[in-house]
Short mmCIF file of N, CA and C in Angstrom, two decimals:
data_model
loop_
_atom_site.label_atom_id
_atom_site.label_comp_id
_atom_site.label_asym_id
_atom_site.label_seq_id
_atom_site.Cartn_x
_atom_site.Cartn_y
_atom_site.Cartn_z
N MET V 1 119.04 110.54 97.06
CA MET V 1 118.28 109.26 96.24
C MET V 1 118.68 108.06 97.08
N ALA V 2 118.12 107.85 98.32
CA ALA V 2 118.33 106.91 99.14
C ALA V 2 117.83 105.47 98.94
N THR V 3 116.52 105.44 99.14
CA THR V 3 115.64 104.45 98.56
C THR V 3 114.38 104.63 98.18
N THR V 4 113.98 103.94 97.36
CA THR V 4 112.74 104.08 97.10
C THR V 4 111.70 103.39 97.53
N THR V 5 110.26 103.95 97.59
CA THR V 5 109.27 103.33 98.37
C THR V 5 108.23 103.11 97.38
N VAL V 6 107.27 102.00 97.55
CA VAL V 6 106.30 102.01 96.71
C VAL V 6 105.17 102.99 96.85
N SER V 7 104.68 103.62 96.34
CA SER V 7 103.75 104.76 96.45
C SER V 7 102.26 104.61 95.93
N THR V 8 102.17 103.67 94.93
CA THR V 8 100.95 103.25 94.50
C THR V 8 100.49 101.82 94.67
N PRO V 9 99.22 101.59 94.38
CA PRO V 9 98.86 100.23 94.87
C PRO V 9 99.26 99.50 93.16
N ALA V 10 99.50 99.86 92.19
CA ALA V 10 100.16 99.44 91.26
C ALA V 10 102.04 98.78 91.23
N GLY V 11 102.33 99.43 92.37
CA GLY V 11 103.63 98.93 92.94
C GLY V 11 104.73 100.15 92.20
N ILE V 12 104.26 101.27 91.70
CA ILE V 12 104.98 102.09 91.04
C ILE V 12 106.15 102.90 91.78
N PRO V 13 107.27 102.51 91.96
CA PRO V 13 108.16 103.22 93.06
C PRO V 13 108.50 104.70 92.78
N GLU V 14 108.78 105.58 93.85
CA GLU V 14 108.81 106.97 93.72
C GLU V 14 110.05 107.33 93.49
N MET V 15 110.21 108.19 92.29
CA MET V 15 111.70 108.48 92.06
C MET V 15 112.00 109.99 92.79
N PRO V 16 112.74 109.71 93.84
CA PRO V 16 113.16 111.12 94.84
C PRO V 16 113.95 111.92 94.01
N PHE V 17 113.51 113.33 93.76
CA PHE V 17 114.44 114.35 93.34
C PHE V 17 115.57 114.34 94.02
N ILE V 18 116.93 114.71 93.28
CA ILE V 18 117.96 114.92 93.56
C ILE V 18 118.36 116.28 94.14
N GLU V 19 118.41 116.59 95.12
CA GLU V 19 118.44 117.75 95.61
C GLU V 19 120.14 118.67 95.71
N ASP V 20 120.80 117.72 96.40
CA ASP V 20 122.31 118.05 96.59
C ASP V 20 123.15 116.93 95.94
N ILE V 21 123.17 117.42 94.66
CA ILE V 21 124.02 116.79 93.35
C ILE V 21 125.16 116.25 93.88
N ASP V 22 126.25 116.89 94.72
CA ASP V 22 127.17 116.80 94.85
C ASP V 22 127.48 115.70 96.15
N SER V 23 126.57 115.63 96.79
CA SER V 23 126.30 114.58 98.01
C SER V 23 126.05 113.15 97.24
N PHE V 24 124.90 113.34 96.48
CA PHE V 24 124.59 112.25 95.39
C PHE V 24 125.40 111.59 94.67
N MET V 25 126.63 112.31 94.11
CA MET V 25 127.52 111.72 93.43
C MET V 25 128.61 111.21 94.33
N GLU V 26 128.81 111.66 95.40
CA GLU V 26 129.94 111.23 96.35
C GLU V 26 129.16 109.86 96.60
N LYS V 27 128.01 109.75 96.82
CA LYS V 27 127.39 108.17 97.12
C LYS V 27 127.57 107.40 95.86
N GLU V 28 127.65 107.89 94.83
CA GLU V 28 128.08 106.93 93.43
C GLU V 28 129.07 106.99 93.23
N GLY V 29 129.87 107.36 94.31
CA GLY V 29 131.52 107.19 93.62
C GLY V 29 132.17 108.32 92.50
N ARG V 30 131.60 109.13 92.48
CA ARG V 30 131.94 110.34 91.54
C ARG V 30 131.92 109.83 90.25
N SER V 31 131.12 108.68 89.76
CA SER V 31 131.01 108.29 88.40
C SER V 31 129.57 108.56 87.73
N ALA V 32 129.76 109.58 87.01
CA ALA V 32 128.64 110.02 86.52
C ALA V 32 128.01 108.92 85.18
N GLU V 33 128.81 108.12 84.70
CA GLU V 33 128.70 107.02 84.21
C GLU V 33 127.68 105.74 84.64
N THR V 34 128.08 105.65 85.97
CA THR V 34 127.20 104.50 86.55
C THR V 34 125.78 105.04 87.21
N ALA V 35 125.78 106.48 87.47
CA ALA V 35 124.74 107.19 88.15
C ALA V 35 123.68 107.51 87.04
N LEU V 36 124.34 107.71 85.63
CA LEU V 36 123.14 107.88 84.61
C LEU V 36 122.95 106.51 84.36
N GLN V 37 123.55 105.48 84.34
CA GLN V 37 123.07 103.93 83.92
C GLN V 37 121.99 103.73 84.64
N LYS V 38 122.13 103.85 86.35
CA LYS V 38 121.04 103.44 87.18
C LYS V 38 119.76 104.44 86.93
N LEU V 39 120.19 105.78 86.64
CA LEU V 39 118.82 106.74 86.36
C LEU V 39 118.19 106.14 85.10
N HIS V 40 118.91 105.87 84.24
CA HIS V 40 118.08 105.32 82.76
C HIS V 40 117.52 104.20 83.09
N GLU V 41 117.90 103.12 83.82
CA GLU V 41 117.49 102.11 83.93
C GLU V 41 115.99 102.03 84.86
N GLN V 42 116.14 103.21 85.98
CA GLN V 42 114.76 103.42 86.19
C GLN V 42 113.59 103.91 85.31
N TYR V 43 114.61 105.12 84.41
CA TYR V 43 113.46 105.98 83.60
C TYR V 43 112.85 104.49 82.69
N ASN V 44 113.51 103.59 82.07
CA ASN V 44 113.12 102.87 81.29
C ASN V 44 112.11 101.74 82.06
N GLY V 45 112.26 101.66 83.12
CA GLY V 45 111.05 100.72 84.04
C GLY V 45 109.64 101.51 84.32
N TYR V 46 109.87 103.04 84.23
CA TYR V 46 108.63 103.83 84.47
C TYR V 46 108.18 103.75 82.78
N LYS V 47 108.80 103.79 81.66
CA LYS V 47 108.68 103.90 80.37
C LYS V 47 107.77 102.33 80.17
N TYR V 48 108.18 101.43 80.56
CA TYR V 48 107.67 100.22 80.31
C TYR V 48 106.08 100.05 81.43
N ALA V 49 106.28 100.60 82.60
CA ALA V 49 105.01 100.71 83.34
C ALA V 49 103.87 101.35 82.47
N GLU V 50 104.36 102.51 82.19
CA GLU V 50 103.75 102.99 81.23
C GLU V 50 102.64 102.49 80.23
N GLN V 51 103.43 102.08 79.47
CA GLN V 51 103.15 101.13 78.43
C GLN V 51 101.91 99.94 78.57
N ARG V 52 102.39 99.42 79.87
CA ARG V 52 101.56 98.58 80.58
C ARG V 52 100.18 99.29 81.05
N ILE V 53 100.23 100.22 81.66
CA ILE V 53 99.38 100.87 82.37
C ILE V 53 98.43 101.57 81.08
N THR V 54 98.73 101.92 80.50
CA THR V 54 98.12 102.65 78.97
C THR V 54 96.99 101.53 78.30
N ALA V 55 98.00 100.42 78.28
CA ALA V 55 97.18 99.17 77.65
C ALA V 55 95.76 98.66 78.46
N ARG V 56 96.25 98.70 79.79
CA ARG V 56 94.97 98.63 80.72
C ARG V 56 93.80 99.59 80.43
N LYS V 57 94.42 100.78 80.41
CA LYS V 57 93.38 101.98 80.14
C LYS V 57 92.74 101.62 79.11
N MET V 58 93.26 101.46 77.60
CA MET V 58 92.40 101.26 76.61
C MET V 58 91.60 99.66 76.65
N LYS V 59 91.63 99.06 77.47
CA LYS V 59 90.91 97.88 77.44
C LYS V 59 89.77 98.08 78.27
N LEU V 60 89.94 99.17 79.62
CA LEU V 60 88.59 99.63 80.16
C LEU V 60 88.06 100.23 79.34
N LYS V 61 88.50 101.25 78.64
CA LYS V 61 87.82 102.24 77.72
C LYS V 61 86.95 101.56 76.76
N VAL V 62 87.27 100.61 76.45
CA VAL V 62 86.40 99.56 75.62
C VAL V 62 85.37 98.76 76.36
N LYS V 63 85.94 98.30 77.32
CA LYS V 63 84.98 97.38 78.21
C LYS V 63 83.76 98.20 78.78
N ILE V 64 83.92 99.32 79.49
CA ILE V 64 82.94 100.19 79.95
C ILE V 64 81.69 100.46 79.14
N PRO V 65 82.21 100.98 77.95
CA PRO V 65 80.85 101.15 76.90
C PRO V 65 80.06 99.83 76.74
N ASP V 66 80.57 98.72 76.67
CA ASP V 66 80.02 97.43 76.30
C ASP V 66 79.15 97.07 77.73
N ILE V 67 79.75 97.46 78.78
CA ILE V 67 79.04 97.03 79.73
C ILE V 67 77.79 98.00 80.21
N GLU V 68 77.75 99.06 79.72
CA GLU V 68 76.88 100.31 79.78
C GLU V 68 75.74 99.83 78.93
N LYS V 69 76.03 99.01 77.57
CA LYS V 69 75.15 99.07 76.48
C LYS V 69 74.46 97.74 76.97
N THR V 70 75.03 96.66 77.29
CA THR V 70 74.45 95.51 78.05
C THR V 70 73.28 95.93 78.96
N LEU V 71 73.89 96.54 80.08
CA LEU V 71 73.09 96.99 81.27
C LEU V 71 71.69 97.72 80.41
N GLY V 72 71.78 98.58 79.70
CA GLY V 72 70.96 99.11 79.16
C GLY V 72 69.79 98.42 78.36
N VAL V 73 70.23 96.86 77.68
CA VAL V 73 69.41 96.23 77.47
C VAL V 73 68.82 95.88 78.34
N VAL V 74 69.39 95.47 79.34
CA VAL V 74 68.67 94.71 80.41
C VAL V 74 67.66 95.48 81.26
N LYS V 75 67.98 96.63 81.29
CA LYS V 75 67.13 97.56 81.97
C LYS V 75 65.69 97.86 80.83
N ARG V 76 66.00 97.79 79.52
CA ARG V 76 64.89 97.84 78.37
C ARG V 76 64.20 96.76 78.73
N MET V 77 64.85 95.75 78.73
CA MET V 77 63.66 94.34 79.07
C MET V 77 62.93 94.55 80.34
N LYS V 78 63.18 94.63 81.31
CA LYS V 78 62.42 95.04 82.94
C LYS V 78 61.73 96.23 82.21
N ALA V 79 61.72 97.38 81.63
CA ALA V 79 61.02 98.08 81.25
C ALA V 79 59.72 97.96 80.74
N ALA V 80 59.96 96.85 79.50
CA ALA V 80 59.14 96.47 78.65
C ALA V 80 58.34 95.48 79.59
N HIS V 81 58.65 94.89 80.47
CA HIS V 81 57.87 93.82 81.01
C HIS V 81 56.89 94.49 81.92
N ALA V 82 57.28 95.48 82.48
CA ALA V 82 56.51 96.42 83.39
C ALA V 82 55.80 97.28 82.63
N GLU V 83 56.02 97.26 81.26
CA GLU V 83 54.61 98.10 80.92
C GLU V 83 53.95 97.15 80.25
N GLY V 84 53.92 95.69 80.45
CA GLY V 84 52.98 94.84 79.94
C GLY V 84 53.26 94.02 78.42
N GLU V 85 54.37 94.93 77.92
CA GLU V 85 54.89 93.96 76.63
C GLU V 85 54.83 92.41 76.82
N THR V 86 54.83 91.79 75.76
CA THR V 86 54.74 90.28 75.48
C THR V 86 56.12 90.09 74.73
N SER V 87 56.53 91.07 73.96
CA SER V 87 57.89 90.76 73.06
C SER V 87 58.77 91.91 73.09
N LEU V 88 60.02 92.11 72.82
CA LEU V 88 61.00 93.19 72.56
C LEU V 88 61.20 92.97 71.37
N LYS V 89 60.98 94.14 70.42
CA LYS V 89 61.58 94.27 69.21
C LYS V 89 62.86 95.13 69.28
N THR V 90 64.04 94.27 68.23
CA THR V 90 65.02 95.12 68.33
C THR V 90 66.05 94.83 67.23
N HIS V 91 67.11 95.22 67.01
CA HIS V 91 68.14 94.87 66.13
C HIS V 91 69.33 94.53 66.72
N TYR V 92 70.00 93.58 66.27
CA TYR V 92 71.34 93.21 67.03
C TYR V 92 72.48 92.88 65.61
N GLU V 93 73.51 93.00 66.47
CA GLU V 93 74.81 93.13 65.62
C GLU V 93 75.20 91.84 65.34
N LEU V 94 75.18 91.48 63.99
CA LEU V 94 75.55 90.03 63.61
C LEU V 94 77.26 89.74 63.29
N SER V 95 77.63 90.99 62.72
CA SER V 95 78.95 91.07 62.61
C SER V 95 79.28 92.72 62.41
N ASP V 96 80.39 93.00 62.13
CA ASP V 96 80.67 94.75 61.75
C ASP V 96 79.68 94.88 60.91
N ALA V 97 78.79 95.93 61.07
CA ALA V 97 78.01 97.09 59.98
C ALA V 97 76.94 96.01 59.63
N VAL V 98 76.49 94.94 60.20
CA VAL V 98 75.57 94.14 59.75
C VAL V 98 74.65 93.84 61.05
N TYR V 99 73.25 94.32 60.52
CA TYR V 99 72.42 94.05 61.89
C TYR V 99 71.22 93.25 61.51
N ALA V 100 70.50 92.28 62.35
CA ALA V 100 69.46 91.85 61.91
C ALA V 100 68.07 92.20 63.08
N LYS V 101 66.97 92.10 62.38
CA LYS V 101 65.80 92.29 63.85
C LYS V 101 65.56 91.17 64.38
N ALA V 102 65.15 91.13 65.58
CA ALA V 102 64.92 89.93 66.64
C ALA V 102 63.43 90.64 67.16
N ASP V 103 62.85 89.34 67.89
CA ASP V 103 61.75 89.52 68.40
C ASP V 103 61.71 88.75 69.81
N ILE V 104 62.18 88.98 70.55
CA ILE V 104 62.26 88.61 71.93
C ILE V 104 61.24 88.49 72.68
N PRO V 105 60.81 87.21 73.12
CA PRO V 105 59.84 86.88 73.62
C PRO V 105 60.02 87.19 75.25
N LEU V 106 58.84 87.74 75.78
CA LEU V 106 59.03 88.31 77.34
C LEU V 106 58.42 87.14 78.07
N SER V 107 58.68 86.88 79.41
CA SER V 107 58.07 85.76 80.18
C SER V 107 56.95 86.85 80.97
N SER V 108 55.95 85.95 80.99
CA SER V 108 54.61 86.73 82.00
C SER V 108 55.17 87.14 83.04
N LYS V 109 56.30 86.01 83.89
CA LYS V 109 56.65 86.62 84.98
C LYS V 109 58.11 87.08 85.02
N LEU V 110 58.56 88.45 85.39
CA LEU V 110 59.88 89.06 85.32
C LEU V 110 60.75 88.01 86.07
N GLY V 111 60.24 87.52 87.37
CA GLY V 111 61.73 86.69 87.74
C GLY V 111 61.86 85.41 86.96
N GLN V 112 61.06 84.75 86.01
CA GLN V 112 61.43 83.90 84.99
C GLN V 112 62.31 84.31 84.01
N GLN V 113 62.12 85.56 83.48
CA GLN V 113 62.95 85.96 82.23
C GLN V 113 64.41 86.06 82.26
N THR V 114 65.12 85.27 81.60
CA THR V 114 66.45 85.30 81.81
C THR V 114 66.94 85.78 80.88
N VAL V 115 68.23 86.05 80.81
CA VAL V 115 69.46 86.47 79.82
C VAL V 115 70.60 85.83 79.82
N CYS V 116 71.25 85.79 78.68
CA CYS V 116 72.62 85.26 78.64
C CYS V 116 73.69 86.10 78.42
N LEU V 117 74.67 86.30 79.37
CA LEU V 117 75.64 87.37 79.29
C LEU V 117 77.18 86.61 78.82
N TRP V 118 77.80 87.22 78.10
CA TRP V 118 79.06 86.70 77.43
C TRP V 118 79.92 87.23 78.62
N LEU V 119 80.62 86.51 79.11
CA LEU V 119 81.59 86.32 80.11
C LEU V 119 83.13 86.54 79.51
N GLY V 120 83.18 86.13 78.54
CA GLY V 120 84.66 86.14 77.94
C GLY V 120 85.07 84.60 77.96
N ALA V 121 86.16 84.56 77.33
CA ALA V 121 86.88 83.22 77.13
C ALA V 121 86.11 81.98 76.84
N ASN V 122 85.39 82.46 75.96
CA ASN V 122 84.05 81.29 75.43
C ASN V 122 82.96 80.77 76.51
N VAL V 123 82.89 81.72 77.54
CA VAL V 123 81.84 81.14 78.52
C VAL V 123 80.76 82.50 78.58
N MET V 124 79.63 81.82 78.35
CA MET V 124 78.22 82.45 78.37
C MET V 124 77.40 81.63 79.80
N LEU V 125 76.90 82.69 80.64
CA LEU V 125 76.04 82.03 81.51
C LEU V 125 74.72 82.62 81.71
N GLU V 126 73.65 81.91 81.87
CA GLU V 126 72.43 82.53 81.82
C GLU V 126 72.11 82.89 83.61
N TYR V 127 71.40 84.06 83.21
CA TYR V 127 71.02 84.69 84.68
C TYR V 127 69.53 85.19 84.49
N THR V 128 68.91 85.42 85.55
CA THR V 128 67.64 86.16 85.84
C THR V 128 67.62 87.68 85.02
N VAL V 129 66.71 88.64 85.09
CA VAL V 129 67.08 89.71 84.39
C VAL V 129 67.54 90.59 85.71
N ASP V 130 66.88 90.19 86.99
CA ASP V 130 67.56 90.83 88.28
C ASP V 130 68.76 90.86 88.35
N GLU V 131 69.31 89.58 88.34
CA GLU V 131 70.54 88.87 88.76
C GLU V 131 71.62 89.63 87.61
N ALA V 132 71.21 89.55 86.42
CA ALA V 132 71.86 90.28 85.36
C ALA V 132 72.28 91.72 85.69
N GLU V 133 71.08 92.30 85.62
CA GLU V 133 71.07 93.90 86.16
C GLU V 133 72.20 94.00 87.32
N GLU V 134 71.89 93.41 88.54
CA GLU V 134 73.23 93.55 89.26
C GLU V 134 74.52 93.25 89.14
N LEU V 135 74.75 92.14 88.32
CA LEU V 135 75.94 91.71 87.77
C LEU V 135 76.79 92.77 87.25
N LEU V 136 75.68 93.58 86.15
CA LEU V 136 76.19 94.33 85.34
C LEU V 136 76.41 95.48 85.84
N THR V 137 75.40 96.01 87.07
CA THR V 137 75.88 97.10 87.85
C THR V 137 76.93 96.98 88.66
N THR V 138 77.49 95.94 89.08
CA THR V 138 78.58 95.76 90.12
C THR V 138 79.96 95.80 88.94
N ASN V 139 79.57 95.00 87.88
CA ASN V 139 80.74 95.05 86.98
C ASN V 139 81.18 96.68 86.35
N LEU V 140 80.15 97.44 86.35
CA LEU V 140 80.47 98.76 85.68
C LEU V 140 81.16 99.62 86.82
N ALA V 141 80.50 99.63 87.88
CA ALA V 141 80.95 100.33 89.13
C ALA V 141 82.74 99.91 89.07
N ASN V 142 82.74 98.26 89.00
CA ASN V 142 84.38 98.17 89.24
C ASN V 142 85.35 98.66 88.18
N ALA V 143 84.67 98.37 86.94
CA ALA V 143 85.51 98.95 85.84
C ALA V 143 85.79 100.48 85.82
N GLN V 144 84.77 101.29 86.21
CA GLN V 144 85.06 102.77 86.39
C GLN V 144 86.03 102.87 87.33
N GLU V 145 85.89 102.08 88.59
CA GLU V 145 86.93 102.42 89.83
C GLU V 145 87.92 102.24 89.32
N ALA V 146 88.08 101.02 88.62
CA ALA V 146 89.86 100.50 87.99
C ALA V 146 90.17 101.53 86.96
N LEU V 147 89.21 102.19 86.27
CA LEU V 147 89.88 103.28 85.26
C LEU V 147 90.46 104.39 86.09
N GLU V 148 89.51 104.72 87.36
CA GLU V 148 90.12 105.88 88.14
C GLU V 148 91.70 105.52 88.75
N GLY V 149 91.54 104.43 89.07
CA GLY V 149 92.88 104.17 89.27
C GLY V 149 94.12 103.99 88.47
N VAL V 150 93.90 103.42 87.32
CA VAL V 150 94.81 103.70 86.18
C VAL V 150 94.89 104.87 85.83
N MET V 151 94.26 106.09 85.96
CA MET V 151 94.35 107.47 85.56
C MET V 151 95.26 107.84 86.64
N LYS V 152 94.74 107.77 87.64
CA LYS V 152 95.96 108.42 88.96
C LYS V 152 97.18 107.80 88.64
N ASP V 153 97.29 106.17 88.53
CA ASP V 153 98.60 105.57 88.27
C ASP V 153 99.41 106.28 87.14
N LEU V 154 98.65 106.66 86.18
CA LEU V 154 99.10 107.38 84.75
C LEU V 154 99.90 108.93 85.19
N ALA V 155 98.97 109.45 85.96
CA ALA V 155 99.56 111.08 86.37
C ALA V 155 100.60 110.79 87.55
N PHE V 156 100.41 109.73 88.42
CA PHE V 156 101.68 109.39 89.41
C PHE V 156 103.00 109.29 88.48
N LEU V 157 102.99 108.35 87.58
CA LEU V 157 103.94 107.57 86.62
C LEU V 157 104.50 109.06 85.74
N LYS V 158 103.62 110.04 85.37
CA LYS V 158 104.32 111.16 84.46
C LYS V 158 105.00 111.90 85.22
N ASP V 159 104.76 112.32 86.35
CA ASP V 159 105.34 112.71 87.80
C ASP V 159 106.68 112.21 87.83
N GLN V 160 106.67 110.75 88.04
CA GLN V 160 107.90 110.44 88.46
C GLN V 160 108.90 110.06 86.90
N MET V 161 108.48 110.02 85.74
CA MET V 161 109.41 110.39 84.45
C MET V 161 109.82 111.51 84.46
N THR V 162 109.10 112.56 85.02
CA THR V 162 109.44 114.03 84.67
C THR V 162 110.70 114.36 85.55
N THR V 163 110.67 113.64 86.95
CA THR V 163 111.36 114.02 88.00
C THR V 163 113.00 113.07 87.44
N SER V 164 112.63 111.74 86.85
CA SER V 164 113.73 111.08 86.36
C SER V 164 114.53 111.83 85.23
N GLU V 165 113.92 112.49 84.31
CA GLU V 165 114.39 113.12 83.47
C GLU V 165 115.35 114.39 83.75
N VAL V 166 114.58 115.09 84.89
CA VAL V 166 115.34 116.15 85.59
C VAL V 166 116.35 115.69 86.41
N ASN V 167 116.58 114.61 86.89
CA ASN V 167 117.92 114.04 87.74
C ASN V 167 119.01 113.68 86.82
N ILE V 168 118.77 112.99 85.51
CA ILE V 168 119.49 112.93 84.64
C ILE V 168 120.17 113.89 83.84
N ALA V 169 119.49 115.11 83.75
CA ALA V 169 119.82 116.23 83.41
C ALA V 169 120.90 116.81 84.48
N ARG V 170 120.51 116.91 85.70
CA ARG V 170 121.36 116.89 86.47
C ARG V 170 122.48 116.43 86.81
N VAL V 171 122.44 115.01 86.55
CA VAL V 171 123.84 114.23 86.69
C VAL V 171 124.68 114.68 85.60
N TYR V 172 123.86 114.75 84.41
CA TYR V 172 124.98 114.99 82.96
C TYR V 172 125.32 116.70 83.35
N ASN V 173 124.81 117.54 83.87
CA ASN V 173 125.35 118.44 84.01
C ASN V 173 126.60 118.82 84.89
N TRP V 174 126.08 118.07 85.85
CA TRP V 174 127.25 117.74 86.94
C TRP V 174 128.73 117.29 86.44
N ASP V 175 128.38 116.44 85.65
CA ASP V 175 129.82 115.66 84.64
C ASP V 175 130.23 116.69 83.74
N VAL V 176 129.54 117.59 83.33
CA VAL V 176 130.01 118.33 82.08
C VAL V 176 130.80 119.58 83.32
N ARG V 177 130.30 120.08 84.30
CA ARG V 177 131.04 120.98 85.14
C ARG V 177 132.23 120.39 85.56
N GLU V 178 132.19 118.86 86.24
CA GLU V 178 133.37 118.37 86.76
C GLU V 178 134.43 118.30 85.48
N ARG V 179 134.04 117.91 84.55
CA ARG V 179 135.12 117.94 83.41
C ARG V 179 135.75 119.17 82.96
N LYS V 180 134.79 120.51 83.11
CA LYS V 180 135.41 121.61 82.56
C LYS V 180 136.29 122.21 83.81
N LYS V 181 136.03 121.94 85.05
CA LYS V 181 136.63 122.11 86.08
C LYS V 181 138.38 121.11 85.92
N GLY V 182 138.28 120.11 85.42
CA GLY V 182 139.33 119.35 85.57
C GLY V 182 140.13 119.79 84.36
N LYS V 183 139.63 120.32 83.02
CA LYS V 183 140.33 121.10 81.94
C LYS V 183 140.68 122.40 82.47
N GLU V 184 140.21 122.97 83.29
CA GLU V 184 140.89 124.37 83.60
C GLU V 184 141.91 124.24 84.42
N GLY V 185 141.45 123.41 85.64
CA GLY V 185 142.86 122.68 86.67
C GLY V 185 143.94 122.40 85.72
N GLY V 186 143.89 121.69 84.76
CA GLY V 186 144.98 120.88 83.80
C GLY V 186 145.66 121.86 83.45
N THR V 187 144.66 123.06 82.51
CA THR V 187 145.50 124.06 81.63
C THR V 187 146.41 125.14 82.57
N SER V 188 145.72 125.38 83.64
CA SER V 188 146.29 126.45 84.30
C SER V 188 147.46 126.06 84.74
N GLY V 189 147.45 124.92 85.47
CA GLY V 189 148.51 124.06 85.98
C GLY V 189 149.76 123.78 85.32
N SER V 190 149.48 123.48 83.98
CA SER V 190 150.78 123.59 83.11
C SER V 190 151.00 124.98 82.64
N GLY V 191 150.22 126.01 82.33
CA GLY V 191 150.51 127.15 82.18
C GLY V 191 151.60 127.99 83.07
N ALA V 192 151.45 127.42 84.39
CA ALA V 192 152.29 128.26 85.50
C ALA V 192 153.65 127.86 85.30
N SER V 193 153.76 126.58 84.54
CA SER V 193 155.27 126.00 84.77
C SER V 193 156.17 126.49 83.92
#
């Protein structure tokens, strides 16, 4: 366990596996308490990172269907215009489980048809249908790519946590073995006198 190197774009350090427990404990001053404290600190860091990344994953899992739904509406508007319709009849959500009917007039020229997109933080911008479709397609691709990255980070993090748990168990077992040796050495020495 010499140095930790950053192994993911999220900055999660890799937890090296302690192969030679005796040499590792020599480096740690043969203090199981100190070694266990360091390993527990790293493990707790991984747990914190897991919570943070899981929260990001949940946000993306909510965001992606919203983007897909909005993109579907924009595509439906384009299709209705292509079919020569002058308006688009739909239902929209006023609040949870409350919907209203709407009749959306379509411009005679597709390039002049605009939609307003909610960008968040109390910001709404007006786009042409083509601009909105392009923006939403890009945002959807970015969100899906981010979700893939989050899933990879979570898998990597799970491996690091498992390695940490194994390292902690190995140090604990080393400590038990050393204490047992100390007791056996002390008992046999006093019994020979």
